[in-house]
PDB file of C-alpha atoms in Angstrom:
ATOM      1  CA  UNK A 246     -18.135 -15.114  15.400  1.00  0.00           C
ATOM      2  CA  UNK A 247     -17.571 -11.493  16.388  1.00  0.00           C
ATOM      3  CA  UNK A 248     -20.635  -9.439  17.246  1.00  0.00           C
ATOM      4  CA  UNK A 249     -21.186  -6.242  15.293  1.00  0.00           C
ATOM      5  CA  UNK A 250     -23.469  -3.383  16.278  1.00  0.00           C
ATOM      6  CA  UNK A 251     -26.347  -2.868  13.860  1.00  0.00           C
ATOM      7  CA  UNK A 252     -26.800   0.543  12.199  1.00  0.00           C
ATOM      8  CA  UNK A 253     -29.176   2.939  13.905  1.00  0.00           C
ATOM      9  CA  UNK A 254     -32.803   2.342  12.914  1.00  0.00           C
ATOM     10  CA  UNK A 255     -32.290  -1.273  11.807  1.00  0.00           C
ATOM     11  CA  UNK A 256     -32.812  -4.641  13.478  1.00  0.00           C
ATOM     12  CA  UNK A 257     -31.743  -8.128  12.408  1.00  0.00           C
ATOM     13  CA  UNK A 258     -34.988  -8.696  10.534  1.00  0.00           C
ATOM     14  CA  UNK A 259     -34.452  -5.490   8.508  1.00  0.00           C
ATOM     15  CA  UNK A 260     -30.962  -6.616   7.536  1.00  0.00           C
ATOM     16  CA  UNK A 261     -32.363  -9.955   6.389  1.00  0.00           C
ATOM     17  CA  UNK A 262     -35.248  -8.425   4.407  1.00  0.00           C
ATOM     18  CA  UNK A 263     -33.134  -5.799   2.637  1.00  0.00           C
ATOM     19  CA  UNK A 264     -30.400  -8.358   2.028  1.00  0.00           C
ATOM     20  CA  UNK A 265     -32.903 -10.774   0.524  1.00  0.00           C
ATOM     21  CA  UNK A 266     -34.323  -8.065  -1.741  1.00  0.00           C
ATOM     22  CA  UNK A 267     -30.835  -7.202  -2.951  1.00  0.00           C
ATOM     23  CA  UNK A 268     -29.958 -10.884  -3.387  1.00  0.00           C
ATOM     24  CA  UNK A 269     -33.049 -11.787  -5.434  1.00  0.00           C
ATOM     25  CA  UNK A 270     -32.888  -8.578  -7.487  1.00  0.00           C
ATOM     26  CA  UNK A 271     -29.148  -8.928  -8.032  1.00  0.00           C
ATOM     27  CA  UNK A 272     -29.304 -12.565  -9.099  1.00  0.00           C
ATOM     28  CA  UNK A 273     -32.242 -12.021 -11.442  1.00  0.00           C
ATOM     29  CA  UNK A 274     -30.685  -8.892 -12.944  1.00  0.00           C
ATOM     30  CA  UNK A 275     -27.336 -10.644 -13.338  1.00  0.00           C
ATOM     31  CA  UNK A 276     -28.885 -13.714 -14.971  1.00  0.00           C
ATOM     32  CA  UNK A 277     -31.095 -11.795 -17.431  1.00  0.00           C
ATOM     33  CA  UNK A 278     -28.350  -9.401 -18.523  1.00  0.00           C
ATOM     34  CA  UNK A 279     -25.661 -12.092 -18.673  1.00  0.00           C
ATOM     35  CA  UNK A 280     -27.802 -14.205 -21.014  1.00  0.00           C
ATOM     36  CA  UNK A 281     -28.523 -11.096 -23.110  1.00  0.00           C
ATOM     37  CA  UNK A 282     -24.795 -10.370 -23.433  1.00  0.00           C
ATOM     38  CA  UNK A 283     -23.911 -13.973 -24.279  1.00  0.00           C
ATOM     39  CA  UNK A 284     -26.593 -14.017 -26.963  1.00  0.00           C
ATOM     40  CA  UNK A 285     -25.124 -10.885 -28.550  1.00  0.00           C
ATOM     41  CA  UNK A 286     -21.629 -12.372 -28.528  1.00  0.00           C
ATOM     42  CA  UNK A 287     -22.648 -15.775 -29.890  1.00  0.00           C
ATOM     43  CA  UNK A 288     -25.446 -15.050 -32.383  1.00  0.00           C
ATOM     44  CA  UNK A 289     -24.134 -13.400 -35.529  1.00  0.00           C
ATOM     45  CA  UNK A 290     -27.504 -11.853 -36.457  1.00  0.00           C
ATOM     46  CA  UNK A 291     -27.564  -9.924 -33.180  1.00  0.00           C
ATOM     47  CA  UNK A 292     -24.155  -8.340 -33.631  1.00  0.00           C
ATOM     48  CA  UNK A 293     -25.304  -5.077 -35.193  1.00  0.00           C
ATOM     49  CA  UNK A 294     -24.251  -1.494 -34.327  1.00  0.00           C
ATOM     50  CA  UNK A 295     -27.724  -0.797 -32.942  1.00  0.00           C
ATOM     51  CA  UNK A 296     -27.741  -3.892 -30.743  1.00  0.00           C
ATOM     52  CA  UNK A 297     -24.304  -2.951 -29.435  1.00  0.00           C
ATOM     53  CA  UNK A 298     -26.073  -0.236 -27.425  1.00  0.00           C
ATOM     54  CA  UNK A 299     -28.363  -2.908 -25.931  1.00  0.00           C
ATOM     55  CA  UNK A 300     -25.303  -5.045 -25.187  1.00  0.00           C
ATOM     56  CA  UNK A 301     -23.573  -2.073 -23.526  1.00  0.00           C
ATOM     57  CA  UNK A 302     -26.691  -1.359 -21.463  1.00  0.00           C
ATOM     58  CA  UNK A 303     -26.705  -4.997 -20.331  1.00  0.00           C
ATOM     59  CA  UNK A 304     -23.015  -4.737 -19.393  1.00  0.00           C
ATOM     60  CA  UNK A 305     -23.670  -1.633 -17.281  1.00  0.00           C
ATOM     61  CA  UNK A 306     -26.668  -3.289 -15.610  1.00  0.00           C
ATOM     62  CA  UNK A 307     -24.616  -6.411 -14.967  1.00  0.00           C
ATOM     63  CA  UNK A 308     -22.224  -4.193 -13.026  1.00  0.00           C
ATOM     64  CA  UNK A 309     -25.071  -2.699 -10.995  1.00  0.00           C
ATOM     65  CA  UNK A 310     -26.415  -6.193 -10.240  1.00  0.00           C
ATOM     66  CA  UNK A 311     -22.971  -7.235  -8.972  1.00  0.00           C
ATOM     67  CA  UNK A 312     -22.892  -4.095  -6.835  1.00  0.00           C
ATOM     68  CA  UNK A 313     -26.217  -5.098  -5.301  1.00  0.00           C
ATOM     69  CA  UNK A 314     -25.031  -8.664  -4.697  1.00  0.00           C
ATOM     70  CA  UNK A 315     -22.080  -7.372  -2.691  1.00  0.00           C
ATOM     71  CA  UNK A 316     -24.500  -5.374  -0.530  1.00  0.00           C
ATOM     72  CA  UNK A 317     -26.676  -8.482  -0.160  1.00  0.00           C
ATOM     73  CA  UNK A 318     -23.690 -10.475   1.054  1.00  0.00           C
ATOM     74  CA  UNK A 319     -22.680  -7.857   3.610  1.00  0.00           C
ATOM     75  CA  UNK A 320     -26.313  -7.537   4.748  1.00  0.00           C
ATOM     76  CA  UNK A 321     -26.240 -11.166   5.820  1.00  0.00           C
ATOM     77  CA  UNK A 322     -22.899 -10.575   7.538  1.00  0.00           C
ATOM     78  CA  UNK A 323     -24.462  -7.574   9.360  1.00  0.00           C
ATOM     79  CA  UNK A 324     -21.356  -5.439   8.726  1.00  0.00           C
ATOM     80  CA  UNK A 325     -19.034  -4.139   5.986  1.00  0.00           C
ATOM     81  CA  UNK A 326     -15.907  -6.348   5.876  1.00  0.00           C
ATOM     82  CA  UNK A 327     -13.953  -4.651   3.082  1.00  0.00           C
ATOM     83  CA  UNK A 328     -12.656  -1.557   4.874  1.00  0.00           C
ATOM     84  CA  UNK A 329     -12.695   2.107   3.751  1.00  0.00           C
ATOM     85  CA  UNK A 330     -10.857   1.376   0.497  1.00  0.00           C
ATOM     86  CA  UNK A 331     -13.431  -1.268  -0.385  1.00  0.00           C
ATOM     87  CA  UNK A 332     -16.158   1.261   0.346  1.00  0.00           C
ATOM     88  CA  UNK A 333     -14.682   3.727  -2.141  1.00  0.00           C
ATOM     89  CA  UNK A 334     -14.327   1.035  -4.822  1.00  0.00           C
ATOM     90  CA  UNK A 335     -17.874  -0.199  -4.248  1.00  0.00           C
ATOM     91  CA  UNK A 336     -19.294   3.318  -4.502  1.00  0.00           C
ATOM     92  CA  UNK A 337     -17.258   4.159  -7.612  1.00  0.00           C
ATOM     93  CA  UNK A 338     -18.254   0.941  -9.367  1.00  0.00           C
ATOM     94  CA  UNK A 339     -21.925   1.435  -8.475  1.00  0.00           C
ATOM     95  CA  UNK A 340     -22.032   5.055  -9.626  1.00  0.00           C
ATOM     96  CA  UNK A 341     -20.191   4.177 -12.842  1.00  0.00           C
ATOM     97  CA  UNK A 342     -22.755   1.449 -13.587  1.00  0.00           C
ATOM     98  CA  UNK A 343     -25.606   3.876 -12.942  1.00  0.00           C
ATOM     99  CA  UNK A 344     -24.194   6.630 -15.156  1.00  0.00           C
ATOM    100  CA  UNK A 345     -23.427   4.215 -17.986  1.00  0.00           C
ATOM    101  CA  UNK A 346     -26.827   2.557 -17.711  1.00  0.00           C
ATOM    102  CA  UNK A 347     -28.727   5.824 -18.000  1.00  0.00           C
ATOM    103  CA  UNK A 348     -26.419   6.985 -20.819  1.00  0.00           C
ATOM    104  CA  UNK A 349     -27.074   3.864 -22.861  1.00  0.00           C
ATOM    105  CA  UNK A 350     -30.817   4.172 -22.250  1.00  0.00           C
ATOM    106  CA  UNK A 351     -30.542   7.512 -24.033  1.00  0.00           C
ATOM    107  CA  UNK A 352     -28.389   5.977 -26.769  1.00  0.00           C
ATOM    108  CA  UNK A 353     -30.909   3.193 -27.413  1.00  0.00           C
ATOM    109  CA  UNK A 354     -33.737   5.749 -27.612  1.00  0.00           C
ATOM    110  CA  UNK A 355     -31.734   7.940 -29.997  1.00  0.00           C
ATOM    111  CA  UNK A 356     -30.939   4.948 -32.193  1.00  0.00           C
ATOM    112  CA  UNK A 357     -34.560   3.764 -32.290  1.00  0.00           C
ATOM    113  CA  UNK A 358     -35.661   7.250 -33.301  1.00  0.00           C
ATOM    114  CA  UNK A 359     -33.394   7.040 -36.356  1.00  0.00           C
ATOM    115  CA  UNK A 360     -34.453   3.445 -37.106  1.00  0.00           C
ATOM    116  CA  UNK A 361     -38.159   4.287 -37.215  1.00  0.00           C
ATOM    117  CA  UNK A 362     -38.373   8.002 -38.003  1.00  0.00           C
ATOM    118  CA  UNK A 363     -35.419   9.000 -40.175  1.00  0.00           C
ATOM    119  CA  UNK A 364     -34.596   5.504 -41.554  1.00  0.00           C
ATOM    120  CA  UNK A 365     -30.894   6.254 -41.097  1.00  0.00           C
ATOM    121  CA  UNK A 366     -28.661   3.229 -40.672  1.00  0.00           C
ATOM    122  CA  UNK A 367     -26.365   2.994 -37.666  1.00  0.00           C
ATOM    123  CA  UNK A 368     -22.712   2.339 -38.534  1.00  0.00           C
ATOM    124  CA  UNK A 369     -20.195   0.565 -36.325  1.00  0.00           C
ATOM    125  CA  UNK A 370     -17.942   3.625 -36.315  1.00  0.00           C
ATOM    126  CA  UNK A 371     -20.770   5.728 -34.841  1.00  0.00           C
ATOM    127  CA  UNK A 372     -21.812   3.107 -32.310  1.00  0.00           C
ATOM    128  CA  UNK A 373     -18.276   2.428 -31.072  1.00  0.00           C
ATOM    129  CA  UNK A 374     -17.363   6.127 -30.928  1.00  0.00           C
ATOM    130  CA  UNK A 375     -20.479   7.033 -28.939  1.00  0.00           C
ATOM    131  CA  UNK A 376     -19.968   4.088 -26.573  1.00  0.00           C
ATOM    132  CA  UNK A 377     -16.315   4.988 -25.991  1.00  0.00           C
ATOM    133  CA  UNK A 378     -17.207   8.595 -25.208  1.00  0.00           C
ATOM    134  CA  UNK A 379     -19.909   7.489 -22.759  1.00  0.00           C
ATOM    135  CA  UNK A 380     -17.469   5.157 -21.016  1.00  0.00           C
ATOM    136  CA  UNK A 381     -14.781   7.851 -20.724  1.00  0.00           C
ATOM    137  CA  UNK A 382     -17.240  10.422 -19.378  1.00  0.00           C
ATOM    138  CA  UNK A 383     -18.797   7.857 -17.034  1.00  0.00           C
ATOM    139  CA  UNK A 384     -15.423   6.948 -15.516  1.00  0.00           C
ATOM    140  CA  UNK A 385     -14.544  10.643 -15.163  1.00  0.00           C
ATOM    141  CA  UNK A 386     -17.758  11.638 -13.411  1.00  0.00           C
ATOM    142  CA  UNK A 387     -17.839   8.548 -11.192  1.00  0.00           C
ATOM    143  CA  UNK A 388     -14.237   9.199 -10.095  1.00  0.00           C
ATOM    144  CA  UNK A 389     -14.784  12.807  -9.029  1.00  0.00           C
ATOM    145  CA  UNK A 390     -15.977  11.972  -5.464  1.00  0.00           C
ATOM    146  CA  UNK A 391     -12.941   9.745  -4.811  1.00  0.00           C
ATOM    147  CA  UNK A 392     -10.577  11.098  -2.108  1.00  0.00           C
ATOM    148  CA  UNK A 393      -7.815  12.171  -4.508  1.00  0.00           C
ATOM    149  CA  UNK A 394     -10.260  14.540  -6.257  1.00  0.00           C
ATOM    150  CA  UNK A 395     -12.953  15.160  -3.649  1.00  0.00           C
ATOM    151  CA  UNK A 396     -15.818  16.785  -5.558  1.00  0.00           C
ATOM    152  CA  UNK A 397     -18.539  15.097  -3.549  1.00  0.00           C
ATOM    153  CA  UNK A 398     -17.825  12.269  -1.090  1.00  0.00           C
ATOM    154  CA  UNK A 399     -18.452   8.528  -1.091  1.00  0.00           C
ATOM    155  CA  UNK A 400     -19.664   7.022   2.178  1.00  0.00           C
ATOM    156  CA  UNK A 401     -21.836   4.246   3.583  1.00  0.00           C
ATOM    157  CA  UNK A 402     -25.523   3.882   2.853  1.00  0.00           C
ATOM    158  CA  UNK A 403     -27.825   3.986   5.924  1.00  0.00           C
ATOM    159  CA  UNK A 404     -27.554   0.207   6.478  1.00  0.00           C
ATOM    160  CA  UNK A 405     -23.723   0.288   6.257  1.00  0.00           C
ATOM    161  CA  UNK A 406     -23.647  -2.685   3.864  1.00  0.00           C
ATOM    162  CA  UNK A 407     -22.791  -0.712   0.753  1.00  0.00           C
ATOM    163  CA  UNK A 408     -21.405   2.652  -0.271  1.00  0.00           C
ATOM    164  CA  UNK A 409     -22.661   5.477  -2.442  1.00  0.00           C
ATOM    165  CA  UNK A 410     -22.491   9.240  -2.839  1.00  0.00           C
ATOM    166  CA  UNK A 411     -22.930  10.772   0.613  1.00  0.00           C
ATOM    167  CA  UNK A 412     -26.071  12.893   0.308  1.00  0.00           C
ATOM    168  CA  UNK A 413     -26.321  13.555   4.073  1.00  0.00           C
ATOM    169  CA  UNK A 414     -23.629  16.249   4.097  1.00  0.00           C
ATOM    170  CA  UNK A 415     -25.394  18.795   1.952  1.00  0.00           C
ATOM    171  CA  UNK A 416     -22.245  20.915   1.646  1.00  0.00           C
ATOM    172  CA  UNK A 417     -21.218  23.051  -1.331  1.00  0.00           C
ATOM    173  CA  UNK A 418     -19.243  20.228  -2.928  1.00  0.00           C
ATOM    174  CA  UNK A 419     -22.186  17.846  -2.794  1.00  0.00           C
ATOM    175  CA  UNK A 420     -24.664  20.468  -4.038  1.00  0.00           C
ATOM    176  CA  UNK A 421     -22.611  21.537  -7.060  1.00  0.00           C
ATOM    177  CA  UNK A 422     -21.732  17.955  -7.958  1.00  0.00           C
ATOM    178  CA  UNK A 423     -25.296  16.683  -7.609  1.00  0.00           C
ATOM    179  CA  UNK A 424     -26.796  19.608  -9.533  1.00  0.00           C
ATOM    180  CA  UNK A 425     -24.381  19.037 -12.409  1.00  0.00           C
ATOM    181  CA  UNK A 426     -24.924  15.271 -12.347  1.00  0.00           C
ATOM    182  CA  UNK A 427     -28.713  15.731 -12.325  1.00  0.00           C
ATOM    183  CA  UNK A 428     -28.578  17.864 -15.452  1.00  0.00           C
ATOM    184  CA  UNK A 429     -26.086  15.724 -17.365  1.00  0.00           C
ATOM    185  CA  UNK A 430     -27.170  12.242 -16.310  1.00  0.00           C
ATOM    186  CA  UNK A 431     -30.873  12.557 -15.621  1.00  0.00           C
ATOM    187  CA  UNK A 432     -32.485  15.613 -17.200  1.00  0.00           C
ATOM    188  CA  UNK A 433     -30.549  15.432 -20.491  1.00  0.00           C
ATOM    189  CA  UNK A 434     -30.965  11.650 -21.052  1.00  0.00           C
ATOM    190  CA  UNK A 435     -34.610  11.918 -19.994  1.00  0.00           C
ATOM    191  CA  UNK A 436     -35.154  14.660 -22.572  1.00  0.00           C
ATOM    192  CA  UNK A 437     -33.571  12.496 -25.284  1.00  0.00           C
ATOM    193  CA  UNK A 438     -35.619   9.450 -24.282  1.00  0.00           C
ATOM    194  CA  UNK A 439     -38.876  11.400 -24.085  1.00  0.00           C
ATOM    195  CA  UNK A 440     -38.464  13.255 -27.385  1.00  0.00           C
ATOM    196  CA  UNK A 441     -37.248  10.130 -29.201  1.00  0.00           C
ATOM    197  CA  UNK A 442     -40.124   7.920 -28.123  1.00  0.00           C
ATOM    198  CA  UNK A 443     -42.646  10.719 -28.603  1.00  0.00           C
ATOM    199  CA  UNK A 444     -41.501  10.998 -32.224  1.00  0.00           C
ATOM    200  CA  UNK A 445     -41.695   7.224 -32.605  1.00  0.00           C
ATOM    201  CA  UNK A 446     -45.217   7.238 -31.166  1.00  0.00           C
ATOM    202  CA  UNK A 447     -46.235   9.859 -33.728  1.00  0.00           C
ATOM    203  CA  UNK A 448     -44.798   7.684 -36.498  1.00  0.00           C
ATOM    204  CA  UNK A 449     -46.535   4.540 -35.217  1.00  0.00           C
ATOM    205  CA  UNK A 450     -49.816   6.437 -34.993  1.00  0.00           C
ATOM    206  CA  UNK A 451     -49.384   7.643 -38.566  1.00  0.00           C
ATOM    207  CA  UNK A 452     -48.871   4.123 -39.948  1.00  0.00           C
ATOM    208  CA  UNK A 453     -51.415   2.580 -37.524  1.00  0.00           C
ATOM    209  CA  UNK A 454     -48.918  -0.004 -36.363  1.00  0.00           C
ATOM    210  CA  UNK A 455     -47.612   0.163 -32.775  1.00  0.00           C
ATOM    211  CA  UNK A 456     -44.599  -2.153 -32.653  1.00  0.00           C
ATOM    212  CA  UNK A 457     -43.971  -1.563 -28.934  1.00  0.00           C
ATOM    213  CA  UNK A 458     -45.175   0.575 -26.038  1.00  0.00           C
ATOM    214  CA  UNK A 459     -43.373   3.895 -26.520  1.00  0.00           C
ATOM    215  CA  UNK A 460     -44.421   5.190 -23.096  1.00  0.00           C
ATOM    216  CA  UNK A 461     -42.770   2.432 -21.037  1.00  0.00           C
ATOM    217  CA  UNK A 462     -39.097   3.544 -21.284  1.00  0.00           C
ATOM    218  CA  UNK A 463     -39.733   6.930 -19.657  1.00  0.00           C
ATOM    219  CA  UNK A 464     -42.114   5.459 -17.068  1.00  0.00           C
ATOM    220  CA  UNK A 465     -39.671   2.722 -16.035  1.00  0.00           C
ATOM    221  CA  UNK A 466     -36.769   5.145 -15.786  1.00  0.00           C
ATOM    222  CA  UNK A 467     -38.770   7.480 -13.558  1.00  0.00           C
ATOM    223  CA  UNK A 468     -40.153   4.595 -11.475  1.00  0.00           C
ATOM    224  CA  UNK A 469     -36.726   3.117 -10.758  1.00  0.00           C
ATOM    225  CA  UNK A 470     -34.607   6.253 -10.423  1.00  0.00           C
ATOM    226  CA  UNK A 471     -37.119   9.045  -9.792  1.00  0.00           C
ATOM    227  CA  UNK A 472     -37.636   8.528  -6.019  1.00  0.00           C
ATOM    228  CA  UNK A 473     -33.913   8.118  -5.340  1.00  0.00           C
ATOM    229  CA  UNK A 474     -33.053  11.132  -7.506  1.00  0.00           C
ATOM    230  CA  UNK A 475     -35.655  13.239  -5.688  1.00  0.00           C
ATOM    231  CA  UNK A 476     -34.119  12.330  -2.331  1.00  0.00           C
ATOM    232  CA  UNK A 477     -30.605  13.170  -3.554  1.00  0.00           C
ATOM    233  CA  UNK A 478     -31.849  16.463  -4.994  1.00  0.00           C
ATOM    234  CA  UNK A 479     -33.792  17.196  -1.789  1.00  0.00           C
ATOM    235  CA  UNK A 480     -30.524  16.751   0.123  1.00  0.00           C
ATOM    236  CA  UNK A 481     -29.192  19.849  -1.651  1.00  0.00           C
ATOM    237  CA  UNK A 482     -31.617  21.987   0.354  1.00  0.00           C
ATOM    238  CA  UNK A 483     -32.661  20.036   3.456  1.00  0.00           C
ATOM    239  CA  UNK A 484     -31.153  17.594   5.942  1.00  0.00           C
ATOM    240  CA  UNK A 485     -32.141  14.092   4.810  1.00  0.00           C
ATOM    241  CA  UNK A 486     -31.253  12.613   8.206  1.00  0.00           C
ATOM    242  CA  UNK A 487     -34.737  13.616   9.369  1.00  0.00           C
ATOM    243  CA  UNK A 488     -36.067  10.930   7.025  1.00  0.00           C
ATOM    244  CA  UNK A 489     -36.380   7.367   8.278  1.00  0.00           C
ATOM    245  CA  UNK A 490     -33.223   5.300   7.682  1.00  0.00           C
ATOM    246  CA  UNK A 491     -35.416   2.538   6.282  1.00  0.00           C
ATOM    247  CA  UNK A 492     -36.969   4.926   3.762  1.00  0.00           C
ATOM    248  CA  UNK A 493     -33.520   6.132   2.751  1.00  0.00           C
ATOM    249  CA  UNK A 494     -32.531   2.503   2.238  1.00  0.00           C
ATOM    250  CA  UNK A 495     -35.633   1.470   0.288  1.00  0.00           C
ATOM    251  CA  UNK A 496     -34.996   4.030  -2.455  1.00  0.00           C
ATOM    252  CA  UNK A 497     -31.527   2.804  -3.552  1.00  0.00           C
ATOM    253  CA  UNK A 498     -32.713  -0.810  -3.289  1.00  0.00           C
ATOM    254  CA  UNK A 499     -35.581   0.038  -5.649  1.00  0.00           C
ATOM    255  CA  UNK A 500     -33.130   1.705  -8.034  1.00  0.00           C
ATOM    256  CA  UNK A 501     -30.906  -1.389  -8.022  1.00  0.00           C
ATOM    257  CA  UNK A 502     -33.801  -3.405  -9.416  1.00  0.00           C
ATOM    258  CA  UNK A 503     -33.591  -1.390 -12.667  1.00  0.00           C
ATOM    259  CA  UNK A 504     -31.334  -3.998 -14.370  1.00  0.00           C
ATOM    260  CA  UNK A 505     -34.306  -6.383 -14.335  1.00  0.00           C
ATOM    261  CA  UNK A 506     -36.722  -3.967 -15.988  1.00  0.00           C
ATOM    262  CA  UNK A 507     -34.089  -2.811 -18.493  1.00  0.00           C
ATOM    263  CA  UNK A 508     -33.293  -6.365 -19.560  1.00  0.00           C
ATOM    264  CA  UNK A 509     -36.969  -7.216 -20.003  1.00  0.00           C
ATOM    265  CA  UNK A 510     -37.802  -3.975 -21.788  1.00  0.00           C
ATOM    266  CA  UNK A 511     -34.834  -3.677 -24.150  1.00  0.00           C
ATOM    267  CA  UNK A 512     -33.848  -7.297 -24.815  1.00  0.00           C
ATOM    268  CA  UNK A 513     -36.520  -9.834 -23.925  1.00  0.00           C
ATOM    269  CA  UNK A 514     -39.515  -7.921 -25.290  1.00  0.00           C
ATOM    270  CA  UNK A 515     -37.621  -6.792 -28.398  1.00  0.00           C
ATOM    271  CA  UNK A 516     -38.803  -9.266 -31.043  1.00  0.00           C
ATOM    272  CA  UNK A 517     -35.520  -9.277 -32.951  1.00  0.00           C
ATOM    273  CA  UNK A 518     -33.279  -9.502 -29.883  1.00  0.00           C
ATOM    274  CA  UNK A 519     -35.552 -12.062 -28.224  1.00  0.00           C
ATOM    275  CA  UNK A 520     -35.205 -14.262 -31.305  1.00  0.00           C
ATOM    276  CA  UNK A 521     -31.423 -14.117 -30.915  1.00  0.00           C
ATOM    277  CA  UNK A 522     -31.649 -15.057 -27.241  1.00  0.00           C
ATOM    278  CA  UNK A 523     -33.922 -17.977 -28.130  1.00  0.00           C
ATOM    279  CA  UNK A 524     -31.450 -19.121 -30.781  1.00  0.00           C
ATOM    280  CA  UNK A 525     -28.577 -18.897 -28.299  1.00  0.00           C
ATOM    281  CA  UNK A 526     -30.432 -20.894 -25.639  1.00  0.00           C
ATOM    282  CA  UNK A 527     -31.991 -23.541 -27.881  1.00  0.00           C
ATOM    283  CA  UNK A 528     -30.056 -23.521 -31.143  1.00  0.00           C
ATOM    284  CA  UNK A 529     -33.325 -22.970 -32.995  1.00  0.00           C
ATOM    285  CA  UNK A 530     -33.314 -20.007 -35.348  1.00  0.00           C
ATOM    286  CA  UNK A 531     -36.477 -17.927 -35.652  1.00  0.00           C
ATOM    287  CA  UNK A 532     -37.593 -15.981 -38.709  1.00  0.00           C
ATOM    288  CA  UNK A 533     -35.365 -12.902 -39.124  1.00  0.00           C
ATOM    289  CA  UNK A 534     -37.012  -9.594 -38.332  1.00  0.00           C
ATOM    290  CA  UNK A 535     -35.447  -6.183 -38.394  1.00  0.00           C
ATOM    291  CA  UNK A 536     -34.856  -4.416 -35.093  1.00  0.00           C
TER     292      UNK A 536
END
């Protein structure tokens, strides 16, 4: 077997540890979201316009889990075997999954606000239109750093076993792209999620019946993506190469664990959706409850 030089700042043990984290997180995220999607497709009671947002979130997270599994595989190989074109595809697919995932987190929050606070019913036309728009915009924004457009650049992560937006350059293209992306795909969805669940909390408090923890969605989003987003934003002003390569690798690995928390939070702890998953797995139907 050919010998490959390890990236600077990493030893064989680091490659194994990070690879194992990506493997376990990727497999668990894939399994949880795949079951959630199959339940939606096979259980008639789950196939509602509102749950289509949960299904779409699971689909996006399934993509991010697959992205992490590819990095896990190459971590065990100790090198990237797919060439520069594979790097661009891997980075595009990962960024697309991230943008779609965060978008659908906002969509789920917006829908739940209407379910509990305004009592407005979601229609399939609305759900499908919103989902289509989010997919089109996600593909557009994820494609911008590709070589044929070049607003931002895709390159290897510090461990050279996966590819992402190159935040080490800090040039004008990166700064303008990252600033715009931060506003559209972090600040704006975060505002929607926060205001939606704050309104739901007020409603729950009024009726003295808290159906779920309204503070968890914002906390989990910030926990998974906050540190990585801060580093990418920091790169707009300072050279991130002064940071430890291991630290710069930990942050995206942490973010790639978000499919696990999203699946648990939006499918498996949702009483209605959980009942559908149980019915899919066992064939036993639980008492119907509204989402």
